[in-house]
Coordinates of C-alpha atoms and ligand atoms in Angstrom, one line a residue:
M526 CA 0.0 0.0 0.0
T527 CA 1.3 3.5 -0.9
T528 CA 0.5 6.6 1.1
Y529 CA -1.3 9.2 -1.1
H530 CA -3.8 12.0 -1.0
P531 CA -6.5 12.1 -3.7
A532 CA -6.1 15.3 -5.7
N533 CA -9.7 16.4 -5.3
D534 CA -9.4 20.1 -5.3
E535 CA -11.6 22.1 -7.7
K536 CA -9.3 22.2 -10.7
H537 CA -8.9 18.4 -10.7
Q538 CA -12.6 17.9 -10.2
L539 CA -13.3 20.2 -13.1
F540 CA -10.7 18.4 -15.2
L541 CA -12.2 15.0 -14.4
A542 CA -15.7 16.2 -15.4
W543 CA -14.2 17.7 -18.6
S544 CA -12.4 14.4 -19.4
R545 CA -15.7 12.4 -19.1
A546 CA -17.4 14.9 -21.4
Q547 CA -14.6 14.2 -24.0
G548 CA -15.3 10.5 -23.8
I549 CA -12.2 9.7 -21.7
T550 CA -12.9 6.8 -19.4
F551 CA -11.0 5.9 -16.2
N552 CA -11.9 3.1 -13.8
K553 CA -10.8 2.3 -10.3
I554 CA -8.2 5.1 -10.2
T555 CA -7.9 8.7 -9.0
P556 CA -5.4 11.4 -9.5
A557 CA -3.4 11.7 -6.3
R558 CA -0.4 13.3 -4.6
F559 CA 2.4 11.1 -3.5
P560 CA 5.3 11.9 -1.1
N561 CA 8.5 12.7 -3.2
A562 CA 6.7 12.0 -6.5
G563 CA 4.1 14.8 -6.7
L564 CA 1.0 14.3 -8.7
G565 CA 0.2 10.8 -10.2
I566 CA -2.4 8.1 -10.4
A567 CA -3.5 5.8 -7.6
S568 CA -5.6 2.7 -7.8
T569 CA -8.7 2.9 -5.6
E570 CA -9.6 -0.8 -6.0
P571 CA -7.8 -4.0 -7.2
I572 CA -7.5 -4.1 -11.0
E573 CA -7.3 -7.3 -12.9
G574 CA -4.5 -7.7 -15.4
P575 CA -4.1 -10.1 -18.4
R576 CA -4.7 -13.8 -17.5
R577 CA -5.2 -17.0 -19.5
A578 CA -8.6 -16.6 -21.1
K579 CA -11.4 -18.9 -20.2
K580 CA -13.5 -20.6 -22.9
G581 CA -15.6 -18.1 -24.9
E582 CA -13.7 -15.0 -23.5
N583 CA -12.0 -12.5 -25.9
K584 CA -8.3 -13.4 -26.0
N585 CA -5.1 -12.3 -27.8
R586 CA -2.9 -14.5 -29.9
M587 CA -1.2 -15.9 -26.8
G588 CA -4.5 -17.0 -25.4
F589 CA -4.6 -14.2 -22.8
S590 CA -7.5 -11.9 -21.9
E591 CA -6.5 -8.2 -22.0
G592 CA -7.3 -7.3 -18.4
E593 CA -9.4 -4.4 -17.3
T594 CA -9.1 -1.1 -19.2
I595 CA -7.7 1.5 -16.7
T596 CA -8.0 4.5 -19.0
F597 CA -9.1 5.1 -22.5
A598 CA -8.6 8.5 -24.3
P599 CA -10.3 8.9 -27.7
K600 CA -8.3 10.5 -30.6
A601 CA -10.6 13.6 -30.6
A602 CA -9.5 14.5 -27.1
L603 CA -5.8 14.6 -28.0
L604 CA -3.5 17.4 -29.1
T605 CA -2.3 16.0 -32.4
R606 CA -1.1 17.4 -35.7
E607 CA -4.7 16.7 -37.0
N608 CA -6.4 18.4 -34.0
L609 CA -4.1 21.5 -34.0
K610 CA -6.8 23.6 -35.8
L611 CA -9.4 22.7 -33.2
F612 CA -7.0 23.3 -30.3
S613 CA -5.7 26.7 -31.6
P614 CA -8.0 27.9 -34.4
T615 CA -6.1 31.2 -35.0
L616 CA -2.6 29.9 -34.8
G617 CA -1.9 30.6 -38.5
N618 CA -1.3 28.7 -41.6
F619 CA -1.3 25.2 -40.3
N620 CA 0.1 23.4 -43.3
A621 CA 3.0 25.9 -43.5
L622 CA 3.7 25.7 -39.7
L623 CA 3.7 21.9 -39.7
K624 CA 6.1 21.9 -42.6
E625 CA 8.5 24.5 -41.3
L626 CA 8.6 23.6 -37.6
S627 CA 9.1 20.4 -35.7
T628 CA 5.9 19.0 -34.1
H629 CA 7.3 19.9 -30.7
A630 CA 7.8 23.5 -31.8
V631 CA 4.3 23.9 -33.3
F632 CA 2.6 22.3 -30.3
A633 CA 4.6 24.6 -28.0
A634 CA 3.5 27.7 -30.0
A635 CA -0.1 26.6 -29.9
I636 CA 0.0 26.0 -26.2
A637 CA 1.8 29.3 -25.5
K638 CA -0.9 31.1 -27.5
E639 CA -3.9 29.2 -26.0
L640 CA -2.7 29.6 -22.4
K641 CA -3.8 33.2 -22.8
N642 CA -7.1 32.3 -24.3
K643 CA -9.7 32.0 -21.5
G644 CA -12.2 30.5 -23.9
N645 CA -10.0 27.6 -25.0
A646 CA -12.0 24.3 -25.0
W647 CA -9.0 22.4 -23.5
R648 CA -8.6 24.9 -20.6
P649 CA -9.6 22.6 -17.7
W650 CA -6.7 20.3 -18.9
M651 CA -4.2 23.2 -19.0
K652 CA -5.2 24.1 -15.5
V653 CA -3.9 20.8 -14.0
W654 CA -0.4 21.1 -15.6
P655 CA 2.5 22.0 -13.3
S656 CA 3.2 25.7 -12.7
P657 CA 6.2 27.5 -14.2
E658 CA 7.7 27.5 -10.7
E659 CA 7.5 23.7 -10.5
Y660 CA 9.4 23.4 -13.7
Q661 CA 12.0 25.9 -12.4
D662 CA 12.7 23.6 -9.5
G663 CA 13.1 20.4 -11.5
M664 CA 14.1 21.1 -15.0
P665 CA 17.9 21.6 -15.6
L666 CA 17.1 23.6 -18.8
L667 CA 15.9 26.4 -16.5
W668 CA 18.7 26.2 -13.9
N669 CA 21.4 28.8 -13.8
K670 CA 24.9 28.1 -15.4
E671 CA 26.4 27.4 -12.0
Q672 CA 23.8 24.7 -11.2
Q673 CA 23.9 23.2 -14.6
E674 CA 27.7 22.8 -14.4
L675 CA 27.2 20.5 -11.4
L676 CA 25.4 17.9 -13.5
P677 CA 27.2 14.7 -14.4
P678 CA 29.3 14.7 -17.6
S679 CA 26.7 12.8 -19.7
A680 CA 24.3 15.7 -19.2
I681 CA 26.7 18.6 -20.0
C682 CA 29.9 17.4 -21.7
G683 CA 30.1 17.4 -25.5
E684 CA 27.6 18.2 -28.3
S685 CA 25.6 15.0 -27.8
A686 CA 25.3 15.5 -24.0
I687 CA 21.6 15.4 -23.0
L688 CA 21.2 18.9 -21.7
E689 CA 23.4 20.4 -24.4
S690 CA 21.3 18.8 -27.2
Q691 CA 18.1 19.9 -25.4
M692 CA 19.3 23.5 -25.2
Q693 CA 20.2 23.5 -28.9
K694 CA 16.8 22.0 -29.8
F695 CA 15.0 24.6 -27.7
E696 CA 17.0 27.6 -29.0
G697 CA 16.4 26.4 -32.6
D698 CA 12.7 26.1 -32.1
F699 CA 12.4 29.4 -30.3
Q700 CA 14.4 31.3 -33.0
K701 CA 12.3 29.8 -35.8
V702 CA 9.0 30.5 -34.0
R703 CA 10.1 34.1 -33.4
A704 CA 11.2 34.4 -37.1
L705 CA 7.7 33.4 -38.1
G706 CA 6.3 36.4 -36.3
F707 CA 5.1 34.9 -33.0
E708 CA 5.9 37.4 -30.2
F709 CA 6.2 35.0 -27.2
S710 CA 8.6 35.9 -24.5
R711 CA 11.3 33.3 -23.8
D712 CA 9.5 32.5 -20.5
E713 CA 6.2 31.9 -22.2
Y714 CA 7.6 29.7 -24.9
V715 CA 10.0 27.7 -22.7
Y716 CA 7.1 26.9 -20.4
A717 CA 4.9 25.6 -23.3
W718 CA 7.9 23.8 -24.8
L719 CA 8.6 22.0 -21.5
V720 CA 4.9 21.0 -21.2
V721 CA 5.3 19.3 -24.6
N722 CA 8.7 17.8 -23.6
T723 CA 7.5 16.2 -20.4
R724 CA 3.9 15.2 -21.4
S725 CA 4.0 13.9 -25.0
L726 CA 3.5 10.3 -26.1
F727 CA 4.7 8.6 -29.3
Y728 CA 1.8 8.9 -31.8
K729 CA 1.8 7.5 -35.3
L730 CA -1.2 6.9 -37.5
D731 CA -1.1 4.5 -40.4
T732 CA -1.2 7.4 -42.9
Q733 CA 1.1 8.7 -45.6
D734 CA 1.6 11.9 -43.6
Y735 CA 2.9 10.0 -40.6
K736 CA 5.0 7.7 -42.7
E737 CA 6.9 10.7 -44.0
L738 CA 7.6 12.1 -40.5
S739 CA 10.7 11.5 -38.4
K740 CA 10.2 9.5 -35.2
E741 CA 10.7 12.7 -33.2
D742 CA 7.8 14.4 -35.0
C743 CA 5.4 11.6 -34.2
M744 CA 3.9 12.8 -31.0
A745 CA 0.7 13.7 -29.2
L746 CA -0.3 15.1 -25.9
C747 CA -3.0 13.1 -24.2
P748 CA -5.3 14.5 -21.4
F749 CA -5.6 12.3 -18.4
I750 CA -3.0 9.7 -19.5
D751 CA -0.5 12.5 -18.8
Y752 CA -1.4 12.1 -15.1
F753 CA 0.6 8.9 -15.0
N754 CA 4.2 9.0 -13.6
H755 CA 7.0 6.9 -15.0
S756 CA 8.6 3.7 -13.8
D757 CA 10.9 1.3 -15.7
D758 CA 8.1 -1.2 -15.7
G759 CA 4.7 0.4 -16.0
C760 CA 1.2 -0.3 -17.3
K761 CA 0.7 -1.0 -21.0
V762 CA -0.2 2.0 -23.2
E763 CA -1.5 1.1 -26.6
L764 CA -2.4 3.3 -29.5
S765 CA -5.3 2.1 -31.8
P766 CA -7.2 3.9 -34.5
A767 CA -9.7 4.9 -31.7
G768 CA -7.2 6.3 -29.3
Y769 CA -4.9 5.4 -26.4
T770 CA -5.8 2.6 -23.9
V771 CA -4.0 1.9 -20.6
T772 CA -4.2 -1.7 -19.2
P773 CA -2.3 -3.5 -16.5
N774 CA 1.1 -5.1 -17.4
V775 CA 0.8 -7.7 -14.5
D776 CA -1.8 -10.3 -13.3
S777 CA -3.3 -7.8 -10.9
L778 CA -2.8 -4.4 -9.4
P779 CA -3.6 -4.0 -5.8
A780 CA -5.7 -1.2 -4.4
S781 CA -4.1 2.0 -3.1
T782 CA -0.9 1.8 -5.1
Q783 CA 0.6 4.3 -7.5
L784 CA 0.2 3.2 -11.1
F785 CA 2.8 4.0 -13.6
V786 CA 3.5 3.9 -17.3
T787 CA 6.9 3.8 -19.0
Y788 CA 8.3 6.8 -20.8
G789 CA 11.1 4.7 -22.3
C790 CA 14.3 2.9 -21.3
H791 CA 16.0 5.9 -19.7
S792 CA 18.9 6.5 -17.5
N793 CA 18.5 8.8 -14.5
D794 CA 20.6 11.5 -16.2
F795 CA 18.2 11.4 -19.1
L796 CA 15.1 11.5 -16.8
L797 CA 16.6 14.4 -14.9
C798 CA 17.3 16.5 -18.0
E799 CA 14.2 15.6 -19.9
Y800 CA 11.6 15.2 -17.1
G801 CA 13.1 16.8 -14.0
F802 CA 13.2 13.8 -11.7
I803 CA 15.3 10.7 -10.9
L804 CA 14.4 7.3 -9.7
P805 CA 16.2 5.4 -6.9
T806 CA 19.0 3.4 -8.6
Q807 CA 17.5 0.1 -7.6
S808 CA 14.2 1.1 -9.2
N809 CA 15.7 2.0 -12.6
K810 CA 17.0 -1.0 -14.4
W811 CA 18.0 1.3 -17.3
D812 CA 20.3 3.5 -15.2
E813 CA 23.8 3.9 -16.5
V814 CA 26.6 6.4 -16.7
N815 CA 27.8 7.7 -20.0
I816 CA 31.6 8.1 -20.2
D817 CA 32.0 9.4 -23.8
T818 CA 33.6 12.6 -22.6
F819 CA 36.6 10.7 -21.0
I820 CA 37.1 8.1 -23.7
L821 CA 36.6 10.4 -26.8
H822 CA 39.2 12.7 -25.2
D823 CA 41.8 9.9 -25.1
L824 CA 41.3 8.6 -28.6
T825 CA 43.4 9.9 -31.6
P826 CA 41.6 10.9 -34.8
D827 CA 43.0 7.8 -36.4
Q828 CA 41.7 5.5 -33.7
K829 CA 38.3 7.2 -33.9
R830 CA 38.2 6.5 -37.6
H831 CA 38.8 2.8 -37.0
L832 CA 36.1 2.7 -34.4
D833 CA 33.7 4.6 -36.6
A834 CA 34.3 2.2 -39.5
E835 CA 33.3 -0.7 -37.3
G836 CA 30.3 1.2 -35.8
F837 CA 31.9 1.6 -32.4
L838 CA 32.4 5.3 -32.1
G839 CA 30.7 6.9 -29.0
N840 CA 28.0 5.9 -26.6
Y841 CA 30.3 4.3 -24.0
I842 CA 28.6 3.5 -20.7
F843 CA 28.8 1.5 -17.5
D844 CA 26.0 0.4 -15.2
R845 CA 26.0 -1.0 -11.7
S846 CA 28.0 -4.1 -12.7
T847 CA 30.1 -3.5 -15.7
F848 CA 31.4 -1.5 -18.7
C849 CA 29.6 -2.0 -22.0
F850 CA 31.2 -3.9 -24.9
R851 CA 31.6 -0.6 -26.8
T852 CA 33.8 0.7 -24.1
Q853 CA 35.9 -2.5 -24.3
A854 CA 36.2 -1.9 -28.1
A855 CA 37.3 1.7 -27.7
V856 CA 39.8 1.1 -24.9
R857 CA 41.3 -1.9 -26.8
M858 CA 41.6 0.4 -29.9
M859 CA 43.3 3.0 -27.7
L860 CA 46.1 0.4 -27.0
I861 CA 47.0 0.4 -30.7
K862 CA 48.8 3.8 -30.8
D863 CA 49.0 4.1 -34.6
P864 CA 46.3 1.7 -36.1
S865 CA 46.8 2.7 -39.7
S866 CA 50.5 1.8 -39.7
P867 CA 51.2 -1.4 -41.5
R868 CA 53.3 -2.6 -38.6
N869 CA 50.1 -2.7 -36.5
K870 CA 48.0 -4.7 -39.0
V871 CA 48.2 -7.8 -36.9
R872 CA 47.0 -6.0 -33.8
V873 CA 44.1 -4.3 -35.7
D874 CA 43.1 -7.7 -37.2
R875 CA 43.1 -9.2 -33.7
W876 CA 41.0 -6.2 -32.5
Q877 CA 38.5 -6.8 -35.2
R878 CA 38.4 -10.5 -34.4
Y879 CA 37.7 -9.5 -30.8
L880 CA 34.8 -7.4 -31.9
I881 CA 33.1 -10.4 -33.6
G882 CA 33.9 -12.8 -30.7
Q883 CA 36.7 -14.7 -32.3
E884 CA 39.3 -13.5 -29.8
D885 CA 38.9 -13.7 -26.0
G886 CA 40.9 -10.4 -25.5
E887 CA 42.7 -11.9 -22.5
R888 CA 46.1 -10.6 -23.7
E889 CA 45.0 -7.0 -23.3
R890 CA 42.7 -7.4 -20.3
A891 CA 45.0 -6.1 -17.6
A892 CA 45.9 -3.0 -19.6
V893 CA 42.2 -2.3 -20.3
E894 CA 41.4 -2.6 -16.7
E895 CA 44.2 -0.3 -15.7
Y896 CA 42.8 2.4 -18.0
L897 CA 39.2 1.8 -16.8
K898 CA 40.3 2.1 -13.2
G899 CA 42.0 5.4 -14.0
L900 CA 38.8 6.6 -15.6
L901 CA 36.7 5.6 -12.6
E902 CA 39.1 7.5 -10.4
K903 CA 38.7 10.7 -12.6
L904 CA 34.9 10.3 -12.3
R905 CA 35.1 9.8 -8.6
T906 CA 37.2 13.0 -8.2
R907 CA 34.8 15.0 -10.3
G908 CA 31.8 13.5 -8.4
R909 CA 33.2 14.4 -5.0
E910 CA 34.1 17.9 -6.1
A911 CA 30.6 18.4 -7.7
W912 CA 28.9 16.9 -4.6
G913 CA 30.8 19.3 -2.3
Q914 CA 29.7 22.3 -4.5
A915 CA 26.1 21.1 -4.7
D916 CA 26.1 20.8 -1.0
D917 CA 26.9 24.5 -0.7
L918 CA 23.8 25.4 -2.8
E919 CA 20.7 26.9 -1.2
E920 CA 18.3 24.3 0.2
G921 CA 15.8 23.2 -2.4
S922 CA 15.1 20.7 -5.1
V923 CA 18.0 21.6 -7.4
K924 CA 20.4 20.8 -4.5
R925 CA 18.4 17.6 -3.6
L926 CA 18.5 16.4 -7.2
L927 CA 22.2 17.1 -7.7
L928 CA 23.2 15.4 -4.4
M929 CA 21.1 12.4 -5.1
R930 CA 22.3 11.9 -8.6
W931 CA 26.0 12.2 -7.7
Q932 CA 25.5 9.9 -4.8
Q933 CA 24.1 7.3 -7.3
V934 CA 26.9 7.8 -9.8
L935 CA 29.6 7.5 -7.0
A936 CA 27.9 4.3 -5.8
M937 CA 28.0 2.9 -9.4
V938 CA 31.7 3.8 -9.6
E939 CA 32.3 1.8 -6.4
S940 CA 30.2 -1.2 -7.5
V941 CA 31.7 -1.5 -10.9
E942 CA 35.2 -1.1 -9.4
A943 CA 34.4 -3.9 -6.9
D944 CA 33.4 -6.2 -9.7
M945 CA 36.8 -5.6 -11.4
K946 CA 38.6 -7.2 -8.5
D947 CA 39.3 -10.9 -8.1
E948 CA 37.2 -13.0 -5.9
S949 CA 40.1 -12.9 -3.4
G950 CA 39.7 -9.1 -3.2
E951 CA 43.1 -8.7 -5.0
E952 CA 43.3 -6.6 -8.1
R953 CA 44.2 -8.5 -11.2
V954 CA 47.8 -8.2 -12.3
G955 CA 49.2 -8.3 -15.8
R956 CA 51.0 -6.1 -18.3
N957 CA 50.2 -2.5 -17.5
L958 CA 48.9 0.1 -19.8
A959 CA 52.2 1.9 -20.4
S960 CA 54.0 -1.2 -21.4
Y961 CA 51.1 -2.3 -23.7
I962 CA 50.6 0.8 -25.9
M963 CA 52.7 0.6 -29.0
Ligands
SAM1550 C1 3.5 13.4 -17.8 S1 3.8 14.1 -16.3 C2 3.2 12.9 -15.1 C3 2.1 13.3 -14.2 C4 2.5 14.3 -13.4 N1 3.3 14.1 -12.2 C5 1.9 15.7 -13.7 O1 2.7 16.6 -13.5 O2 0.8 15.8 -14.1 C6 5.5 14.0 -16.2 C7 6.1 14.7 -15.1 O3 5.8 14.0 -13.9 C8 6.9 13.9 -13.0 N2 7.2 12.5 -12.8 C9 7.0 11.4 -13.7 N3 7.4 10.3 -13.1 C10 7.8 10.5 -11.9 C11 8.4 9.7 -10.9 N4 8.5 8.4 -11.0 N5 8.8 10.3 -9.8 C12 8.7 11.7 -9.6 N6 8.2 12.5 -10.5 C13 7.8 11.9 -11.7 C14 8.0 14.7 -13.6 O4 8.0 16.0 -13.1 C15 7.7 14.7 -15.1 O5 8.2 15.8 -15.8

């Protein structure tokens, strides 16, 4: 059982009534407030999930009944590319806007405009969205430079870092929207842009228009279903030609628990930058630490070319127990000082055989481990420094999020390091890095 308080204040009551009027159905659940997780959805009664179907019952190909429908939201209630005209009738030339801007940018423009329109038909929905102040506390995009610089490297180091890419995307959208004559202030537009960022679902119809769109442009905002918080293993959300349906992903959901959906397989750094929260490490099976910034820095252009040619350039990570295979590939390439030199052909061939599993890589193992231990040490030093600086910040959620995230990263450094030791507790010995590189 989870402690929660039903969110039954006026704006939520009005929104529930509005939802019913739009044909949105919700059964045995209520919007509720949870300690440390804000607003979400709680079950008020047990809910039956999929089970082996009895004779005569509707069943799927596996012979299972679907389970109870927790929520259904019809297409007409969604903010989609098709419904844009209904949502914001005076936005402008819809075809041109949808052609020139990303879906994210157009939805944000429509929302920024309609937030000022007291007669908007979707107003009861907009009223239950978080306030700008709530975004300020949680979303790193809105933090000041000093606070942003205390985020882990995967959020801020390099062009592909999560926050860096998000900032570029926002700036690009904002500039384009302004160039098209919209006179939103940065504050107005960033709020609407974050609403889209944190509340959209993947949405793709089986139409030619959608076939031509990039995956990033296939999105919709869905009233009521956007009340569900994220977990790495949540209820099932399915899109049909009629709309979105949420059903249980397990045999049964007990009463008085928080129900979740899954926003994707995301690390905590990603969740923090894109959604403004993190999960406890043990509750996020997708948590990992990206170490591109360290590894890319240590590779020569020639080594990078070799890695790129094999599809192994970038996206190096470790999780609670180990480094990924891509990291192994990169560090093993690092050991070949001049891979294009004919005298290193044998070593490059051996490296390629390692990539396809024809070499066990034992010969280089100790040198690789030495490098990786050095890398963990660098991350630990950065983590302790950032932790100390975050601890000096004013009390509040920025400080809480930064301390919590660094604590998790430092614990992952410890745990992966422990796994690199022999069962006896001794570190493995072998040829060291310096003697290996040639
Ligand atoms: C689609 S809304 C989910 C419902 C909701 N909390 C709301 O604001 O209406 C997404 C936002 O909810 C919050 N959130 C989602 N999952 C969470 C979780 N497991 N723990 C804490 N906050 C969460 C984050 O602020 C995120 O940006």
